[in-house]
Tab-separated table of C-alpha atoms and ligand atoms in Angstrom:
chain	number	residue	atom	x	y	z
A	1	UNK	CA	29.308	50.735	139.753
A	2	UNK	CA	26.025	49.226	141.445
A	3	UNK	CA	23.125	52.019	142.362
A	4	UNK	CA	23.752	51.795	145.580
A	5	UNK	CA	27.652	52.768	145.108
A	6	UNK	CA	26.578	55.524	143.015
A	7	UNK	CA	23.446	56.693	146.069
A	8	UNK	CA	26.029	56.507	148.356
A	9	UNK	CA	29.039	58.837	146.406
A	10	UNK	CA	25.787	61.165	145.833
A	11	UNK	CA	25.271	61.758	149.725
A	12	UNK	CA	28.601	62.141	150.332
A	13	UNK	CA	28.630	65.013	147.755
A	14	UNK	CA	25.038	66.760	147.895
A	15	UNK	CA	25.314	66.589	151.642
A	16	UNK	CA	24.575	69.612	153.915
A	17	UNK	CA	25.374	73.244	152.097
A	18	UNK	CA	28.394	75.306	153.739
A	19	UNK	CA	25.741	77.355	154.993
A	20	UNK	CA	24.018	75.271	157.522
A	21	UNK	CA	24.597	74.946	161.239
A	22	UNK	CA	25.595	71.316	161.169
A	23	UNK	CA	22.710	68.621	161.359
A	24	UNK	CA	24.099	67.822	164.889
A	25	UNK	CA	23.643	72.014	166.053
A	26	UNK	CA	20.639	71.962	165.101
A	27	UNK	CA	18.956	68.330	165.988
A	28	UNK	CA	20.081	69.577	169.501
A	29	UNK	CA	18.534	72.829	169.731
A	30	UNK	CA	15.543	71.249	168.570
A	31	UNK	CA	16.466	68.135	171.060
A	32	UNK	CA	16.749	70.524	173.857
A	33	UNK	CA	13.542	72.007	173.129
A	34	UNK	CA	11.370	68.785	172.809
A	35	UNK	CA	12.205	68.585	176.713
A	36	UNK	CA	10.858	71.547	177.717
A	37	UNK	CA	7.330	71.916	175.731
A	38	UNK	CA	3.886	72.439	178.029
A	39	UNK	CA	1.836	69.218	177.596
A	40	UNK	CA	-0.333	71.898	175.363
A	41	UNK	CA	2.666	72.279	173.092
A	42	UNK	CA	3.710	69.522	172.880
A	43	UNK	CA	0.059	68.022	171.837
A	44	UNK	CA	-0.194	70.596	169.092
A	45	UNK	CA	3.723	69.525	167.777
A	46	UNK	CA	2.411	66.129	167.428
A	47	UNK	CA	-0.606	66.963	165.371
A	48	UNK	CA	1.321	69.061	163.491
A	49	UNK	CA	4.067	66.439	162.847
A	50	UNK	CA	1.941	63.528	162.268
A	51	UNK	CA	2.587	61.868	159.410
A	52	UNK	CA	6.527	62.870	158.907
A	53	UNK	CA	9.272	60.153	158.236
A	54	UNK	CA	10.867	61.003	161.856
A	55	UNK	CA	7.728	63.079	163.257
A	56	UNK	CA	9.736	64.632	166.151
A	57	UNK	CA	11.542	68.544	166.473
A	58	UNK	CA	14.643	66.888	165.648
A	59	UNK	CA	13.536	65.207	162.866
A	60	UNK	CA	12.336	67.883	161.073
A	61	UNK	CA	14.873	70.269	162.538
A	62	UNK	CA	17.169	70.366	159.189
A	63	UNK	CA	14.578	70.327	156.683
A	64	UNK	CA	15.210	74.158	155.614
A	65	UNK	CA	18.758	73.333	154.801
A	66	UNK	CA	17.478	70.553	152.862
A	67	UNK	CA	15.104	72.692	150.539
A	68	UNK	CA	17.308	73.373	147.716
A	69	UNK	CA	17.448	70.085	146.859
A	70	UNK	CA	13.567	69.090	147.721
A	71	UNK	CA	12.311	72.201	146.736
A	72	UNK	CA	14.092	74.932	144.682
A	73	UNK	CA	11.875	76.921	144.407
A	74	UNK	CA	11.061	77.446	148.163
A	75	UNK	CA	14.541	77.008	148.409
A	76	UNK	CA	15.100	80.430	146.774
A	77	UNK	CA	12.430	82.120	148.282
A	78	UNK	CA	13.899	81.480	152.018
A	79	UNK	CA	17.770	81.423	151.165
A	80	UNK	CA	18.128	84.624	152.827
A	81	UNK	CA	16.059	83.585	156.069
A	82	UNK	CA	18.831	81.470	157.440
A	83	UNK	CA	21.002	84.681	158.553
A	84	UNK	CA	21.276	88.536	158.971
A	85	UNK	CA	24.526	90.259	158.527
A	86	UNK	CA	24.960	92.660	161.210
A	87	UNK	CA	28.675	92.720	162.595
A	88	UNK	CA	29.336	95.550	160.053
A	89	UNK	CA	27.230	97.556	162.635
A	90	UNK	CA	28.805	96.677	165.490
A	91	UNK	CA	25.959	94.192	166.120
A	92	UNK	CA	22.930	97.133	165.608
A	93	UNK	CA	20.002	95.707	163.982
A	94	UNK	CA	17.624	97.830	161.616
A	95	UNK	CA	15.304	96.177	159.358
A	96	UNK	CA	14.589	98.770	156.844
A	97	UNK	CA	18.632	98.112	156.150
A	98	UNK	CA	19.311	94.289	157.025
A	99	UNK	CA	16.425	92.726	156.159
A	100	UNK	CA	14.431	94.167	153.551
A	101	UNK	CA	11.355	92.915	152.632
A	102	UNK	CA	11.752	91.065	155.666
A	103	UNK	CA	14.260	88.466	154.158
A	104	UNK	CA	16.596	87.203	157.274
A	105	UNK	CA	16.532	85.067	160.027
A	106	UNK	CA	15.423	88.038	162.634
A	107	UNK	CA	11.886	88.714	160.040
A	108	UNK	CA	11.505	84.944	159.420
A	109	UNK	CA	11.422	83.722	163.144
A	110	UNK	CA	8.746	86.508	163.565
A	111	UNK	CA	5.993	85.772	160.580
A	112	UNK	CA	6.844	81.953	160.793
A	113	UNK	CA	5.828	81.898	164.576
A	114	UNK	CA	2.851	84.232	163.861
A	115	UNK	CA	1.709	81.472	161.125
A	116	UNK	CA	2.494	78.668	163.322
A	117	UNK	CA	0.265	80.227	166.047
A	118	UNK	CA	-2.564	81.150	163.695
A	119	UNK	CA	-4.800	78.186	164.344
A	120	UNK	CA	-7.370	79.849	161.248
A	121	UNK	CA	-4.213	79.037	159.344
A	122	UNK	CA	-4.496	75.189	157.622
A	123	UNK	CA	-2.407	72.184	158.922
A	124	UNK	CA	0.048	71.642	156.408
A	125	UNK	CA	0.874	75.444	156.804
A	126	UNK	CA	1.551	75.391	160.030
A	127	UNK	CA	3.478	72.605	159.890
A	128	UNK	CA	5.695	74.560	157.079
A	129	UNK	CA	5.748	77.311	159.790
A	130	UNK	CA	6.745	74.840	162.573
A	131	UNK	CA	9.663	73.468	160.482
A	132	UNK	CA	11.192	76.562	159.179
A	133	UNK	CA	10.881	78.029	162.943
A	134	UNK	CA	12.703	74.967	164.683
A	135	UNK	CA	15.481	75.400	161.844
A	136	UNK	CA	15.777	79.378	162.286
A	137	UNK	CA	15.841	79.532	166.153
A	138	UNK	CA	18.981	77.153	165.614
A	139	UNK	CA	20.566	79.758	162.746
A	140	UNK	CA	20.213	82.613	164.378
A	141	UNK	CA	22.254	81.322	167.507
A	142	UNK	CA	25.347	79.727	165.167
A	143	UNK	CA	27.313	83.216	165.729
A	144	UNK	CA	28.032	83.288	162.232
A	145	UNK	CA	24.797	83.934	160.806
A	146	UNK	CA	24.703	86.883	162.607
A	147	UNK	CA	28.485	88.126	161.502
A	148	UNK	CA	29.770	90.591	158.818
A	149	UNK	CA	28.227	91.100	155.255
A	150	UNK	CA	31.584	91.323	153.806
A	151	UNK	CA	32.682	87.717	154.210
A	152	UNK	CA	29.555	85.919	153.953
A	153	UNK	CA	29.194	84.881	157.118
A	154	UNK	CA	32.707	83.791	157.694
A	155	UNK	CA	32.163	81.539	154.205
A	156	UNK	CA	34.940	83.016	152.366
A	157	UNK	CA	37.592	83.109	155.183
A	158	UNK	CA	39.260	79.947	154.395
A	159	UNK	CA	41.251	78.359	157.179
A	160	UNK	CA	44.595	76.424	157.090
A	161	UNK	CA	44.310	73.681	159.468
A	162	UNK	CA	47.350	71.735	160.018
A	163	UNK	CA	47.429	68.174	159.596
A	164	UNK	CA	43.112	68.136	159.064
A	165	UNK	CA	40.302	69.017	157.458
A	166	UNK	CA	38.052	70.380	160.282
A	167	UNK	CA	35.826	72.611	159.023
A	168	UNK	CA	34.901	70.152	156.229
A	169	UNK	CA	34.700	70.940	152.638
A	170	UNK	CA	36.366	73.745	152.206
A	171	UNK	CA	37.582	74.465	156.046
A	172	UNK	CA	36.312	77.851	156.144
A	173	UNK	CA	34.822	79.662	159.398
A	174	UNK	CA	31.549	79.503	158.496
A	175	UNK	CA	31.875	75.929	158.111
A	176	UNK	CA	33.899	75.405	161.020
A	177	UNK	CA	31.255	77.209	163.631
A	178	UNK	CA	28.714	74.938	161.951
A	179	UNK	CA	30.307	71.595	162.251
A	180	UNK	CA	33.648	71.591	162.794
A	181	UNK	CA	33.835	72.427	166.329
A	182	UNK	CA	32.033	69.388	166.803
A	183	UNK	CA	33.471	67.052	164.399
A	184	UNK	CA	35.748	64.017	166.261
A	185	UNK	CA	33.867	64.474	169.593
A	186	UNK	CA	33.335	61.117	170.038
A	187	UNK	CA	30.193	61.789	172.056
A	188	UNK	CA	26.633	60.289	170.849
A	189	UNK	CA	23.701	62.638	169.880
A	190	UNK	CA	22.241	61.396	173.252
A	191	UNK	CA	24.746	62.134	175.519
A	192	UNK	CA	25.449	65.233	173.652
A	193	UNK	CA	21.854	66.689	174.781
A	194	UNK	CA	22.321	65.407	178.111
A	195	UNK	CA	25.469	67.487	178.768
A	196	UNK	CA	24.203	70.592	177.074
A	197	UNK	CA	20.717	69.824	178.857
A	198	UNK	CA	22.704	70.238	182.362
A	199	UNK	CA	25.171	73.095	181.299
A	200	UNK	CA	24.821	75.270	184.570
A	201	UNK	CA	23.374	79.407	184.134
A	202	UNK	CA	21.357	78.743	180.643
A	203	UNK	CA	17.994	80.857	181.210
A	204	UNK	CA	15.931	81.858	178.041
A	205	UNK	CA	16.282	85.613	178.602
A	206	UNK	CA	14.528	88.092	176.093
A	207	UNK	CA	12.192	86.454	174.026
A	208	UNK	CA	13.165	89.065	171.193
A	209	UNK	CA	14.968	87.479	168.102
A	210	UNK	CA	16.509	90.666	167.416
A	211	UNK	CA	18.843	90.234	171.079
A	212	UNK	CA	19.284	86.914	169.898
A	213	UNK	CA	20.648	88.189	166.640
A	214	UNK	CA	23.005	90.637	169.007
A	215	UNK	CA	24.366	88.353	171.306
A	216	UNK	CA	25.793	85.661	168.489
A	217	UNK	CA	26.869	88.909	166.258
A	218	UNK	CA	28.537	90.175	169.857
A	219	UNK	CA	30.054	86.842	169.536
A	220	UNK	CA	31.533	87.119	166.207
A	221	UNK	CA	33.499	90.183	167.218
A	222	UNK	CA	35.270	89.076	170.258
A	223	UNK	CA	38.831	88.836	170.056
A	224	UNK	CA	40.266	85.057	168.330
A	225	UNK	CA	37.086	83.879	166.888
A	226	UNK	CA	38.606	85.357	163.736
A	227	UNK	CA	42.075	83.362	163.933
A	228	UNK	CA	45.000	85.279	163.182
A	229	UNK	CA	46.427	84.278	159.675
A	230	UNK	CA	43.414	82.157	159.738
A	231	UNK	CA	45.822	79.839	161.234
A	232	UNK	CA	43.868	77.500	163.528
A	233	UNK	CA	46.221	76.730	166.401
A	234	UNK	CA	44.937	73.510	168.521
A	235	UNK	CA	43.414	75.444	171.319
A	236	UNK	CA	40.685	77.116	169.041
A	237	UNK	CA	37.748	74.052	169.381
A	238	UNK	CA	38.657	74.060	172.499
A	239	UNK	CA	38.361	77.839	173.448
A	240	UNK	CA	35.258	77.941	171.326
A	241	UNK	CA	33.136	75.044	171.136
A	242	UNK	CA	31.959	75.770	174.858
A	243	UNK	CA	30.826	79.176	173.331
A	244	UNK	CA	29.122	77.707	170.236
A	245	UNK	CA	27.828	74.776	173.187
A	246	UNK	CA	26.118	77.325	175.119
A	247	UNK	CA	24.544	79.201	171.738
A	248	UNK	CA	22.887	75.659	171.283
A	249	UNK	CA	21.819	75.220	174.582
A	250	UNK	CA	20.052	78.572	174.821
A	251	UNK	CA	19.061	78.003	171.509
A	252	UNK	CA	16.474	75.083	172.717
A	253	UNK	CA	15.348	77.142	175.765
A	254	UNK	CA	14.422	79.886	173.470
A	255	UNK	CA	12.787	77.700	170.724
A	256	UNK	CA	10.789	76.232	173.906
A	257	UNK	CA	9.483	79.442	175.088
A	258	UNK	CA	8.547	80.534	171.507
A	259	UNK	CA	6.605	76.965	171.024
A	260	UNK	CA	5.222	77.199	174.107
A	261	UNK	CA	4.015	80.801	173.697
A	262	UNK	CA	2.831	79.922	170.192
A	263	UNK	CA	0.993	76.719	170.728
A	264	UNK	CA	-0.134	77.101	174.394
A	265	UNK	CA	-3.779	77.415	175.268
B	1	ADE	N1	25.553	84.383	153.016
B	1	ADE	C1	25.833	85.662	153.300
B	1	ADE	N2	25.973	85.857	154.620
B	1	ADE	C2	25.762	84.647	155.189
B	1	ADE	C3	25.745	84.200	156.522
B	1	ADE	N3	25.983	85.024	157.546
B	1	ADE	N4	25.482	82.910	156.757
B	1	ADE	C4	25.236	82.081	155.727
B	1	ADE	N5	25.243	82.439	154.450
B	1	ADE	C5	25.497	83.723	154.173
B	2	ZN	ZN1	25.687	77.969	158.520
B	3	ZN	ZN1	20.009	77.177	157.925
């Protein structure tokens, strides 16, 4: 087997964790953002970026997923920031009880932004801040990493999917609302944005990541996102990728706002 055989059976197998929001979700979100910074913000994301292989939002928009490989140490430390399980709640959020010591997505959004803002705060820490908040402002709108405790997110509900594989390894929810809905669109990354860019009634809304948290938990519970049997009949992607859609688009309105809040003058 030549090395590049053996680089390429390694990518196929090391690539993204059943825990990420696809690389497409959240490229968009951060896609969808890039077009709506203040010529402020956008000056202090390419200061901040300089000097990164692909030195845009989207570029740097899956990094977090990508820590456990790059970086396991930092990988462990902000495991728990890509989610908070609330749907055992019926979507109430209190910290004290779902995010101690401030480990989930809700906490992380906050002190990341806060760092990113800090301009006493040095460069390369603010460009950590920048990259974990681009990633986590995508999370927290995939539904399922605001869902129920119990099943991980969806993770351990695995689906039987006739005649396919969509959710990827494994075909379980989690992975499905990540990816899968997705998966076979046929549609480039560019024309992607552009559709979600001109989806009709998408206004950023509370600036809170706590509502954010709400709404995709809110999501989680209505009825059919959990398929009965979890048989997936053909209509699911098409019932729910609109939903997840709309999560994304919102997604990069909010993680505007927040950048522009952050890194305006
Ligand atoms: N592990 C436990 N809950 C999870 C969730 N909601 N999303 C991703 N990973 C998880
Ligand atoms: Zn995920
Ligand atoms: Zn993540």
């Amino acid at each position: 087997m030549t090395r590049s055989f053996l680089l390429v059976l390694a990518l196929v197998f090391v690539a993204a964790p059943a825990s990420a929001w696809g690389p497409r979700g959240h490229r968009l979100v951060a896609e969808l953002a890039a077009a709506a910074l203040t010529p402020a913000a956008r000056a202090q994301v390419d200061l901040l970026l300089r000097g990164e292989a692909e030195p845009t939002l989207a570029g740097v928009a899956n990094w977090a997923d990508e820590l456990r490989a790059n970086d396991p140490d930092l990988g462990r430390r902000s495991a728990k920031w890509h989610y908070v399980n609330i749907g055992e709640s019926g979507c109430e959020y209190s910290a004290t009880r779902d995010c101690p010591n401030g480990d989930c997505v809700i906490e992380a959004i906050r002190t990341q932004a806060a760092i990113l803002g800090d301009r006493t705060q040095p460069l390369p820490v603010r460009r950590q801040a920048l990259k974990f908040v681009v990633h986590f402002v995508g999370d927290v709108h995939q539904p399922m990493h605001a869902g129920h405790a119990h099943d991980k997110g969806g993770n351990t509900v695995q689906l039987a999917i006739p005649g396919g594989s969509r959710g990827g390894r494994g075909s379980n929810l989690h992975a499905l609302w990540d990816s899968g809905l997705f998966r076979d669109l046929g549609e480039s990354e560019a024309r992607h944005a552009a559709r979600l860019q001109a989806l009709p009634g998408i206004t950023a809304g509370s600036a809170d990541p706590t509502d954010w948290a709400r709404e995709s938990c809110a999501i989680v519970l209505q009825p059919g996102v959990y398929p009965p049997r979890a048989k997936l009949d053909p209509g699911y992607v098409d019932t729910w990728r609109p939903v997840a859609e709309r999560q994304i688009a919102l997604g990069g309105r909010r993680l505007a706002a927040l950048l522009n809040d952050a890194l305006g003058d």
